[in-house]
């Protein structure tokens, strides 16, 4: 079956522009996670959705970051006024339910480069 | 709060030799522990996980890991390395047995190099 897909696979943007990153989870998975992978910080957890709801947004790096999920499926991560330190690979994962006992399946990521 | 320490950012072994990747964790609650592998330009793939059942966990591709509570360790081993094992390996912990809201906390990763 289809895995987690993310688009675009690569995005180059100029500093100050807004970007939207998309994640399509595995069909039927109610939980969705966003992570950021960068050379300096490693893998960081950003936000978790159970259905369309994100109970805790404190993991987002700044108020320029926002995320939403609609219809219990597709999620978008939006970065406003991008900065060079936002350059990273953004990974999305989904699982059947929330909670550590459920395996998280990762997408291939979106590589964001801010110039 | 949880944290993960992976000893050695790079580990090099000869093909056919034992692979040992070290992971130590801290967690304020009984942990769930994971090892993931990442091949170049790909997402993460789960190798194995510990969820408080057997302390010796077997995973895919011949890997296994042993949970040692007294040492707060979850080291990954494979008896005989293969060239295809060359990749980045991440240890992760989740202390959230409930809703998943904390996500996974990852170590910095260990790059495994296989020498022919």
Coordinates of N, CA and C in Angstrom, one line a residue:
Chain A
X1 N 0.8 -1.2 0.0 CA 0.0 0.0 0.0 C 0.9 1.2 0.0
X2 N 0.2 2.4 -0.2 CA 0.9 3.6 -0.3 C 1.4 4.0 1.1
X3 N 2.6 4.6 1.1 CA 3.2 5.1 2.4 C 2.9 6.5 2.6
X4 N 3.6 7.2 3.5 CA 3.5 8.6 3.7 C 4.1 9.3 2.6
X5 N 3.4 10.3 2.0 CA 4.1 11.1 1.0 C 4.1 12.5 1.4
X6 N 5.2 13.2 0.9 CA 5.4 14.6 1.2 C 5.7 15.3 -0.1
X7 N 5.3 16.6 -0.1 CA 5.6 17.4 -1.3 C 5.8 18.8 -0.9
X8 N 6.7 19.6 -1.6 CA 7.6 19.1 -2.6 C 8.7 18.3 -1.9
X9 N 9.5 17.6 -2.7 CA 10.6 16.8 -2.2 C 11.8 17.8 -1.9
X10 N 11.9 18.8 -2.7 CA 12.9 19.9 -2.5 C 12.2 21.2 -2.7
X11 N 12.6 22.2 -1.8 CA 12.1 23.6 -2.0 C 13.2 24.5 -1.7
X12 N 13.5 25.4 -2.7 CA 14.5 26.5 -2.5 C 13.7 27.8 -2.5
X13 N 13.9 28.6 -1.4 CA 13.1 29.8 -1.3 C 14.1 30.9 -0.9
X14 N 13.7 32.1 -1.1 CA 14.4 33.3 -0.7 C 14.0 33.7 0.7
X15 N 15.0 34.1 1.4 CA 14.7 34.6 2.8 C 13.6 35.6 2.8
X16 N 12.6 35.4 3.7 CA 11.5 36.3 3.8 C 10.2 35.8 3.2
X17 N 10.4 34.8 2.3 CA 9.2 34.3 1.6 C 8.5 33.3 2.5
X18 N 7.2 33.0 2.2 CA 6.5 32.0 3.0 C 6.5 30.7 2.2
X19 N 6.5 29.6 2.9 CA 6.5 28.3 2.2 C 5.4 27.4 2.9
X20 N 4.9 26.5 2.1 CA 4.0 25.5 2.6 C 4.5 24.1 2.3
X21 N 4.5 23.2 3.3 CA 5.0 21.9 3.1 C 3.8 20.9 3.3
X22 N 3.6 19.9 2.5 CA 2.4 19.1 2.6 C 2.8 17.7 2.9
X23 N 1.9 17.1 3.7 CA 2.1 15.7 4.1 C 0.8 14.9 3.9
X24 N 0.9 13.8 3.2 CA -0.3 12.9 3.0 C 0.0 11.6 3.8
X25 N -0.7 11.4 4.9 CA -0.4 10.3 5.7 C -1.0 9.0 5.1
X26 N -0.6 7.9 5.7 CA -1.2 6.6 5.3 C -2.7 6.6 5.6
X27 N -3.5 6.2 4.6 CA -5.0 6.2 4.8 C -5.4 5.4 6.0
X28 N -6.2 6.1 6.8 CA -6.7 5.5 8.1 C -5.9 5.8 9.3
X29 N -4.8 6.4 9.1 CA -4.0 6.7 10.3 C -4.5 8.0 10.9
X30 N -4.8 7.9 12.2 CA -5.4 9.1 12.9 C -4.4 10.1 13.4
X31 N -3.2 9.5 13.7 CA -2.1 10.4 14.3 C -1.1 10.8 13.2
X32 N -0.7 12.1 13.3 CA 0.3 12.6 12.4 C 1.3 13.5 13.1
X33 N 2.6 13.3 12.7 CA 3.7 14.0 13.4 C 4.5 14.8 12.4
X34 N 5.0 15.9 12.8 CA 6.0 16.7 12.0 C 7.3 16.7 12.9
X35 N 8.4 16.5 12.2 CA 9.8 16.6 12.7 C 10.6 17.4 11.8
X36 N 11.7 17.9 12.4 CA 12.7 18.7 11.6 C 14.0 18.0 11.8
X37 N 14.8 17.9 10.7 CA 16.1 17.3 10.8 C 17.1 18.3 10.2
X38 N 18.0 18.7 11.1 CA 19.0 19.6 10.6 C 20.4 19.2 11.2
X39 N 21.4 19.7 10.6 CA 22.8 19.3 11.0 C 23.1 19.7 12.4
X40 N 22.6 20.9 12.8 CA 23.0 21.4 14.1 C 22.1 20.8 15.2
X41 N 20.9 20.6 14.9 CA 19.9 20.2 16.0 C 19.5 18.7 15.9
X42 N 19.9 18.0 14.9 CA 19.5 16.6 14.8 C 18.0 16.5 14.5
X43 N 17.3 15.5 15.0 CA 15.9 15.3 14.7 C 15.1 15.9 15.9
X44 N 14.2 16.9 15.5 CA 13.4 17.5 16.6 C 11.9 17.3 16.3
X45 N 11.2 17.0 17.3 CA 9.8 16.8 17.2 C 9.1 18.2 17.2
X46 N 8.2 18.5 16.3 CA 7.6 19.8 16.1 C 6.2 19.8 16.7
X47 N 5.3 18.9 16.1 CA 3.9 18.9 16.5 C 3.3 17.6 16.2
X48 N 2.2 17.3 16.9 CA 1.4 16.1 16.8 C 0.0 16.4 16.6
X49 N -0.7 15.7 15.6 CA -2.1 15.8 15.4 C -2.8 14.5 15.8
X50 N -3.8 14.6 16.5 CA -4.7 13.4 16.7 C -6.0 13.9 16.0
X51 N -6.3 13.2 14.9 CA -7.4 13.8 14.0 C -7.0 15.1 13.5
X52 N -7.8 16.1 13.6 CA -7.5 17.4 13.2 C -7.0 18.3 14.3
X53 N -6.8 17.8 15.5 CA -6.5 18.6 16.6 C -5.0 18.4 17.0
X54 N -4.4 19.5 17.3 CA -3.0 19.5 17.8 C -3.1 20.0 19.3
X55 N -3.0 19.1 20.2 CA -3.1 19.5 21.6 C -2.0 20.4 22.2
X56 N -0.8 20.3 21.6 CA 0.3 21.1 22.1 C 1.2 21.6 20.9
X57 N 1.2 22.9 20.8 CA 2.0 23.5 19.7 C 3.3 24.1 20.2
X58 N 3.7 23.8 21.4 CA 4.9 24.4 22.0 C 6.2 23.9 21.4
X59 N 6.2 22.8 20.6 CA 7.4 22.3 19.9 C 7.7 23.1 18.7
X60 N 6.8 23.9 18.2 CA 7.1 24.7 17.0 C 8.2 25.7 17.3
X61 N 9.2 25.9 16.5 CA 10.4 26.7 16.8 C 10.1 28.2 17.1
X62 N 9.1 28.7 16.4 CA 8.8 30.1 16.6 C 7.3 30.4 16.1
X63 N 6.9 31.6 16.3 CA 5.5 31.9 15.9 C 5.4 32.0 14.3
X64 N 6.5 31.9 13.6 CA 6.4 31.9 12.2 C 6.0 30.6 11.6
X65 N 6.0 29.6 12.5 CA 5.6 28.2 12.1 C 4.2 28.0 12.5
X66 N 3.4 27.4 11.6 CA 2.1 26.9 11.9 C 1.8 25.6 11.2
X67 N 0.8 24.9 11.7 CA 0.5 23.6 11.0 C -1.0 23.4 11.2
X68 N -1.6 22.8 10.2 CA -3.0 22.4 10.3 C -3.2 21.1 9.6
X69 N -4.3 20.5 10.0 CA -4.7 19.2 9.4 C -6.2 19.2 9.1
X70 N -6.6 18.9 8.0 CA -8.0 19.0 7.6 C -8.5 17.6 7.2
X71 N -9.8 17.3 7.6 CA -10.4 16.1 7.2 C -9.7 14.9 7.8
X72 N -8.9 15.1 8.8 CA -8.3 13.9 9.4 C -7.2 13.3 8.5
X73 N -6.8 14.0 7.5 CA -5.9 13.4 6.5 C -4.7 14.4 6.3
X74 N -4.8 15.1 5.2 CA -3.6 15.9 4.8 C -3.3 17.0 5.8
X75 N -2.0 17.2 6.0 CA -1.5 18.2 6.9 C -0.6 19.2 6.1
X76 N -0.6 20.4 6.4 CA 0.4 21.4 5.9 C 1.1 22.1 7.0
X77 N 2.4 22.2 6.8 CA 3.3 23.0 7.7 C 3.6 24.2 7.0
X78 N 3.3 25.4 7.6 CA 3.6 26.7 6.9 C 4.7 27.4 7.7
X79 N 5.6 27.9 7.0 CA 6.7 28.8 7.6 C 6.6 30.1 6.9
X80 N 6.3 31.1 7.7 CA 6.2 32.5 7.2 C 7.5 33.2 7.4
X81 N 7.8 34.1 6.5 CA 9.0 35.0 6.5 C 10.2 34.1 6.8
X82 N 10.5 33.2 5.9 CA 11.6 32.2 6.2 C 12.9 32.8 6.4
X83 N 13.7 32.2 7.3 CA 15.0 32.6 7.7 C 16.0 31.5 7.3
X84 N 17.3 31.8 7.2 CA 18.2 30.8 6.8 C 18.3 29.7 7.8
X85 N 18.1 29.9 9.1 CA 18.1 28.9 10.1 C 16.9 27.9 9.9
X86 N 16.0 28.2 9.0 CA 14.9 27.3 8.8 C 15.3 26.2 7.8
X87 N 16.4 26.3 7.2 CA 16.9 25.3 6.2 C 17.1 24.0 7.0
X88 N 16.4 22.9 6.5 CA 16.4 21.6 7.1 C 15.6 20.7 6.2
X89 N 15.6 19.4 6.7 CA 14.7 18.5 6.1 C 13.5 18.3 7.1
X90 N 12.3 18.5 6.5 CA 11.1 18.4 7.3 C 10.4 17.0 7.1
X91 N 10.3 16.3 8.1 CA 9.8 14.9 8.0 C 8.4 14.8 8.6
X92 N 7.6 14.1 8.0 CA 6.2 13.8 8.5 C 6.1 12.3 8.7
X93 N 5.4 12.0 9.8 CA 5.1 10.6 10.1 C 3.7 10.4 10.5
X94 N 3.2 9.2 10.3 CA 1.8 8.9 10.7 C 1.7 7.6 11.4
X95 N 0.8 7.4 12.3 CA 0.6 6.1 12.9 C -0.9 5.9 13.1
X96 N -1.3 4.6 13.3 CA -2.7 4.2 13.3 C -3.4 5.0 14.4
X97 N -2.8 5.1 15.6 CA -3.4 5.9 16.7 C -2.2 6.6 17.3
X98 N -2.5 7.6 18.2 CA -1.5 8.2 18.9 C -1.0 7.3 20.0
X99 N 0.3 7.6 20.5 CA 0.8 6.8 21.5 C 2.0 6.0 21.1
X100 N 2.9 5.7 22.0 CA 4.2 5.1 21.6 C 4.1 3.7 21.2
X101 N 3.0 3.0 21.5 CA 2.9 1.6 21.1 C 2.6 1.4 19.7
X102 N 2.2 2.5 19.0 CA 1.9 2.4 17.6 C 3.1 2.9 16.8
X103 N 3.5 2.1 15.8 CA 4.7 2.5 15.0 C 4.4 3.7 14.2
X104 N 5.4 4.6 14.1 CA 5.3 5.8 13.3 C 6.0 5.5 11.9
X105 N 5.3 5.7 10.9 CA 5.8 5.5 9.5 C 6.2 6.9 8.9
X106 N 7.4 7.0 8.5 CA 7.9 8.3 8.0 C 7.9 8.4 6.5
X107 N 7.6 9.7 6.1 CA 7.7 10.0 4.7 C 9.2 10.3 4.3
X108 N 9.5 10.6 3.1 CA 10.8 10.8 2.6 C 11.3 12.2 2.9
X109 N 10.4 13.1 3.4 CA 10.9 14.4 3.8 C 10.8 15.5 2.7
X110 N 10.8 16.7 3.1 CA 11.0 17.9 2.2 C 12.2 18.6 2.6
X111 N 13.2 18.7 1.7 CA 14.4 19.4 2.0 C 14.2 20.9 1.6
X112 N 14.2 21.8 2.6 CA 14.0 23.2 2.5 C 15.3 23.9 2.6
X113 N 15.6 24.7 1.6 CA 16.8 25.5 1.5 C 16.4 27.0 1.4
X114 N 16.8 27.8 2.4 CA 16.5 29.2 2.4 C 17.8 30.0 2.0
X115 N 17.7 30.7 0.9 CA 18.9 31.4 0.4 C 18.8 32.9 0.8
Chain B
X1 N 10.4 14.2 31.2 CA 11.3 14.6 30.1 C 12.2 13.4 29.8
X2 N 12.5 13.3 28.5 CA 13.3 12.2 28.0 C 14.5 12.8 27.3
X3 N 15.6 12.0 27.2 CA 16.7 12.3 26.4 C 17.4 11.0 26.0
X4 N 18.2 11.1 24.9 CA 18.9 10.0 24.3 C 20.3 10.4 24.0
X5 N 21.3 9.5 24.4 CA 22.7 9.7 24.0 C 23.2 8.6 23.2
X6 N 23.7 8.8 22.0 CA 24.3 7.8 21.2 C 25.8 8.1 21.2
X7 N 26.5 7.1 21.7 CA 28.0 7.2 21.7 C 28.6 6.9 20.4
X8 N 29.3 7.9 19.9 CA 30.0 7.6 18.6 C 29.1 8.1 17.4
X9 N 29.5 9.3 16.8 CA 28.8 9.8 15.7 C 29.1 8.9 14.5
X10 N 30.3 8.3 14.4 CA 30.6 7.4 13.3 C 31.2 6.1 13.9
X11 N 30.8 5.0 13.4 CA 31.3 3.7 13.7 C 31.6 3.0 12.4
X12 N 32.9 2.4 12.4 CA 33.3 1.7 11.2 C 33.7 0.3 11.6
X13 N 33.1 -0.7 10.9 CA 33.4 -2.1 11.1 C 33.6 -2.8 9.8
X14 N 34.3 -3.9 9.8 CA 34.6 -4.7 8.6 C 33.4 -5.5 8.3
X15 N 33.2 -5.8 7.0 CA 32.1 -6.6 6.5 C 32.3 -8.0 7.2
X16 N 31.2 -8.5 7.8 CA 31.3 -9.8 8.5 C 31.5 -9.7 10.0
X17 N 31.9 -8.5 10.5 CA 32.2 -8.3 11.9 C 31.0 -7.9 12.6
X18 N 31.1 -7.9 14.0 CA 30.0 -7.6 14.8 C 29.7 -6.1 14.8
X19 N 28.4 -5.7 14.7 CA 28.0 -4.3 14.8 C 27.5 -4.0 16.2
X20 N 28.0 -3.0 16.8 CA 27.5 -2.6 18.1 C 27.3 -1.1 18.1
X21 N 26.1 -0.6 18.2 CA 25.8 0.8 18.3 C 25.2 1.1 19.6
X22 N 25.7 2.1 20.3 CA 25.4 2.3 21.7 C 24.3 3.4 21.9
X23 N 23.4 3.2 22.8 CA 22.3 4.1 23.1 C 22.0 4.1 24.6
X24 N 22.1 5.2 25.2 CA 21.7 5.4 26.6 C 20.5 6.4 26.7
X25 N 19.6 6.2 27.5 CA 18.4 7.0 27.6 C 18.2 7.5 29.0
X26 N 17.4 8.5 29.1 CA 16.8 8.9 30.4 C 15.3 9.2 30.2
X27 N 14.6 8.8 31.1 CA 13.1 9.0 31.0 C 12.5 9.0 32.4
X28 N 11.6 9.9 32.6 CA 10.9 10.0 33.9 C 9.8 9.0 34.1
X29 N 9.5 8.3 33.0 CA 8.4 7.3 33.1 C 9.0 6.0 32.4
X30 N 8.4 4.9 32.6 CA 8.8 3.7 31.9 C 8.9 4.0 30.4
X31 N 10.0 3.7 29.7 CA 10.2 4.2 28.4 C 9.7 3.2 27.3
X32 N 9.3 3.7 26.2 CA 9.3 2.9 25.0 C 10.6 3.3 24.2
X33 N 11.3 2.4 23.7 CA 12.6 2.6 23.0 C 12.5 2.1 21.6
X34 N 13.2 2.8 20.7 CA 13.2 2.5 19.3 C 14.6 2.6 18.7
X35 N 14.8 1.8 17.6 CA 15.9 2.1 16.7 C 15.3 2.3 15.3
X36 N 15.8 3.4 14.7 CA 15.4 3.6 13.3 C 16.7 3.7 12.4
X37 N 16.5 3.3 11.1 CA 17.6 3.4 10.2 C 17.2 4.4 9.1
X38 N 18.2 5.2 8.6 CA 17.9 6.1 7.5 C 19.0 6.0 6.5
X39 N 18.5 5.6 5.3 CA 19.4 5.5 4.1 C 19.4 6.9 3.4
X40 N 20.5 7.2 2.7 CA 20.6 8.5 2.1 C 19.3 8.9 1.3
X41 N 18.9 10.2 1.6 CA 17.8 10.8 0.9 C 16.5 10.0 1.1
X42 N 16.4 9.3 2.2 CA 15.1 8.6 2.5 C 14.6 8.9 3.9
X43 N 13.4 8.6 4.2 CA 12.9 8.7 5.5 C 13.4 7.7 6.4
X44 N 12.9 7.7 7.6 CA 13.3 6.8 8.7 C 12.5 5.5 8.6
X45 N 13.2 4.4 8.8 CA 12.5 3.1 8.8 C 12.7 2.4 10.2
X46 N 11.7 1.9 10.8 CA 11.8 1.3 12.1 C 12.5 -0.1 12.0
X47 N 13.5 -0.2 12.8 CA 14.3 -1.5 12.9 C 13.7 -2.4 13.9
X48 N 13.4 -1.8 15.1 CA 12.8 -2.6 16.2 C 12.4 -1.6 17.3
X49 N 11.6 -2.1 18.2 CA 11.1 -1.3 19.4 C 10.9 -2.2 20.6
X50 N 11.1 -1.5 21.7 CA 10.9 -2.1 23.1 C 9.7 -1.5 23.7
X51 N 8.8 -2.3 24.1 CA 7.5 -1.8 24.7 C 7.2 -2.5 26.0
X52 N 8.2 -2.9 26.8 CA 8.1 -3.5 28.1 C 7.7 -4.9 28.1
X53 N 7.8 -5.6 27.0 CA 7.6 -7.0 26.9 C 9.0 -7.7 27.1
X54 N 9.5 -8.5 26.2 CA 10.8 -9.1 26.4 C 11.9 -8.1 26.3
X55 N 12.9 -8.2 27.1 CA 14.0 -7.3 27.1 C 15.0 -7.4 25.9
X56 N 15.0 -8.6 25.3 CA 15.8 -8.8 24.1 C 14.8 -8.7 22.9
X57 N 15.0 -7.7 22.1 CA 14.1 -7.4 21.0 C 14.8 -7.7 19.7
X58 N 14.1 -8.5 18.9 CA 14.6 -8.8 17.5 C 13.9 -7.9 16.5
X59 N 14.7 -7.4 15.5 CA 14.1 -6.6 14.5 C 14.4 -7.1 13.1
X60 N 14.3 -6.2 12.2 CA 14.5 -6.6 10.8 C 15.9 -6.6 10.4
X61 N 16.3 -7.2 9.3 CA 17.6 -7.3 8.8 C 18.7 -7.9 9.8
X62 N 18.2 -8.7 10.7 CA 19.2 -9.4 11.6 C 19.6 -8.6 12.8
X63 N 19.0 -7.4 13.0 CA 19.4 -6.6 14.1 C 18.6 -7.0 15.4
X64 N 19.2 -6.8 16.5 CA 18.5 -6.9 17.8 C 19.1 -5.9 18.8
X65 N 18.3 -5.7 19.9 CA 18.7 -4.8 20.9 C 18.2 -5.3 22.3
X66 N 19.0 -5.0 23.3 CA 18.7 -5.5 24.6 C 18.4 -4.3 25.5
X67 N 17.3 -4.3 26.2 CA 16.9 -3.3 27.1 C 17.5 -3.7 28.5
X68 N 18.4 -2.8 29.0 CA 18.9 -3.0 30.4 C 18.6 -1.8 31.2
X69 N 17.6 -2.0 32.1 CA 17.1 -0.9 32.9 C 18.2 -0.4 33.9
X70 N 18.9 -1.3 34.4 CA 20.0 -0.9 35.4 C 21.0 0.0 34.8
X71 N 21.3 -0.2 33.5 CA 22.3 0.6 32.8 C 21.6 1.7 32.0
X72 N 20.3 1.8 32.0 CA 19.5 2.7 31.1 C 20.1 2.7 29.7
X73 N 20.3 1.5 29.2 CA 20.8 1.3 27.8 C 19.9 0.5 26.9
X74 N 20.1 0.7 25.6 CA 19.4 0.0 24.6 C 20.3 -0.1 23.4
X75 N 21.4 -0.9 23.5 CA 22.3 -1.0 22.4 C 21.9 -1.9 21.3
X76 N 22.2 -1.5 20.1 CA 21.8 -2.2 18.9 C 23.0 -3.1 18.4
X77 N 22.7 -4.4 18.1 CA 23.8 -5.3 17.7 C 23.3 -6.1 16.4
X78 N 24.3 -6.5 15.7 CA 24.1 -7.4 14.6 C 25.4 -8.3 14.5
X79 N 25.2 -9.6 14.5 CA 26.4 -10.5 14.6 C 27.4 -10.3 13.4
X80 N 26.8 -10.1 12.2 CA 27.7 -10.0 11.0 C 27.3 -8.9 10.1
X81 N 28.1 -7.9 10.0 CA 27.8 -6.7 9.2 C 27.8 -7.1 7.7
X82 N 26.9 -6.4 7.0 CA 26.8 -6.5 5.5 C 26.9 -5.1 4.9
X83 N 27.5 -5.1 3.7 CA 27.7 -3.8 3.1 C 26.4 -3.0 3.0
X84 N 25.3 -3.6 2.9 CA 24.0 -2.9 2.8 C 23.5 -2.3 4.1
X85 N 24.3 -2.6 5.2 CA 23.9 -2.0 6.5 C 24.4 -0.6 6.7
X86 N 25.3 -0.1 5.7 CA 25.8 1.2 5.8 C 24.7 2.2 5.7
X87 N 24.5 3.0 6.8 CA 23.4 4.0 6.9 C 23.6 4.8 8.2
X88 N 22.6 5.6 8.4 CA 22.5 6.4 9.7 C 21.5 5.7 10.6
X89 N 21.9 5.5 11.8 CA 21.0 4.8 12.8 C 20.7 5.8 13.9
X90 N 19.4 5.8 14.3 CA 18.9 6.7 15.3 C 18.2 5.9 16.4
X91 N 18.6 6.2 17.6 CA 17.9 5.6 18.8 C 16.9 6.7 19.3
X92 N 15.7 6.2 19.7 CA 14.7 7.2 20.1 C 13.9 6.7 21.3
X93 N 13.4 7.6 22.1 CA 12.6 7.2 23.3 C 11.3 8.0 23.3
X94 N 10.3 7.3 23.8 CA 9.0 8.0 24.1 C 8.6 7.5 25.5
X95 N 8.3 8.5 26.3 CA 7.8 8.1 27.6 C 6.3 8.3 27.7
X96 N 5.8 8.6 26.6 CA 4.3 8.9 26.5 C 3.5 7.6 26.2
X97 N 3.0 7.1 27.2 CA 2.2 5.8 27.0 C 0.8 6.1 26.7
X98 N 0.5 7.4 26.7 CA -0.9 7.8 26.4 C -1.2 8.3 25.0
X99 N -1.2 9.6 24.8 CA -1.7 10.1 23.6 C -0.7 10.4 22.5
X100 N 0.6 10.2 22.7 CA 1.5 10.5 21.6 C 1.9 11.9 21.5
X101 N 1.4 12.8 22.4 CA 1.6 14.2 22.2 C 3.1 14.7 22.3
X102 N 3.9 13.8 22.9 CA 5.3 14.2 23.0 C 6.1 13.8 21.9
X103 N 5.6 13.1 21.0 CA 6.4 12.6 19.8 C 7.6 11.7 20.3
X104 N 8.6 11.6 19.5 CA 9.7 10.8 19.8 C 10.9 11.7 20.1
X105 N 11.7 11.4 21.0 CA 13.0 12.1 21.3 C 14.1 11.3 20.7
X106 N 14.9 11.8 19.7 CA 15.9 11.1 19.0 C 17.3 11.4 19.6
X107 N 18.2 10.5 19.4 CA 19.6 10.7 19.6 C 20.1 11.4 18.4
X108 N 21.4 11.8 18.4 CA 22.0 12.6 17.3 C 22.3 11.7 16.1
X109 N 22.3 10.4 16.3 CA 22.5 9.5 15.2 C 23.9 8.9 15.2
X110 N 24.1 7.7 14.6 CA 25.4 7.1 14.4 C 25.5 6.7 13.0
X111 N 26.5 7.2 12.3 CA 26.8 6.8 10.9 C 27.6 5.5 10.9
X112 N 27.0 4.5 10.4 CA 27.7 3.2 10.3 C 28.3 3.0 9.0
X113 N 29.6 2.8 9.0 CA 30.5 2.6 7.8 C 30.9 1.1 7.8
X114 N 30.7 0.5 6.7 CA 31.2 -0.9 6.5 C 32.4 -1.0 5.6
X115 N 33.4 -1.5 6.1 CA 34.7 -1.6 5.3 C 34.7 -3.0 4.6
X116 N 35.0 -3.0 3.3 CA 35.0 -4.3 2.6 C 36.2 -5.2 3.1

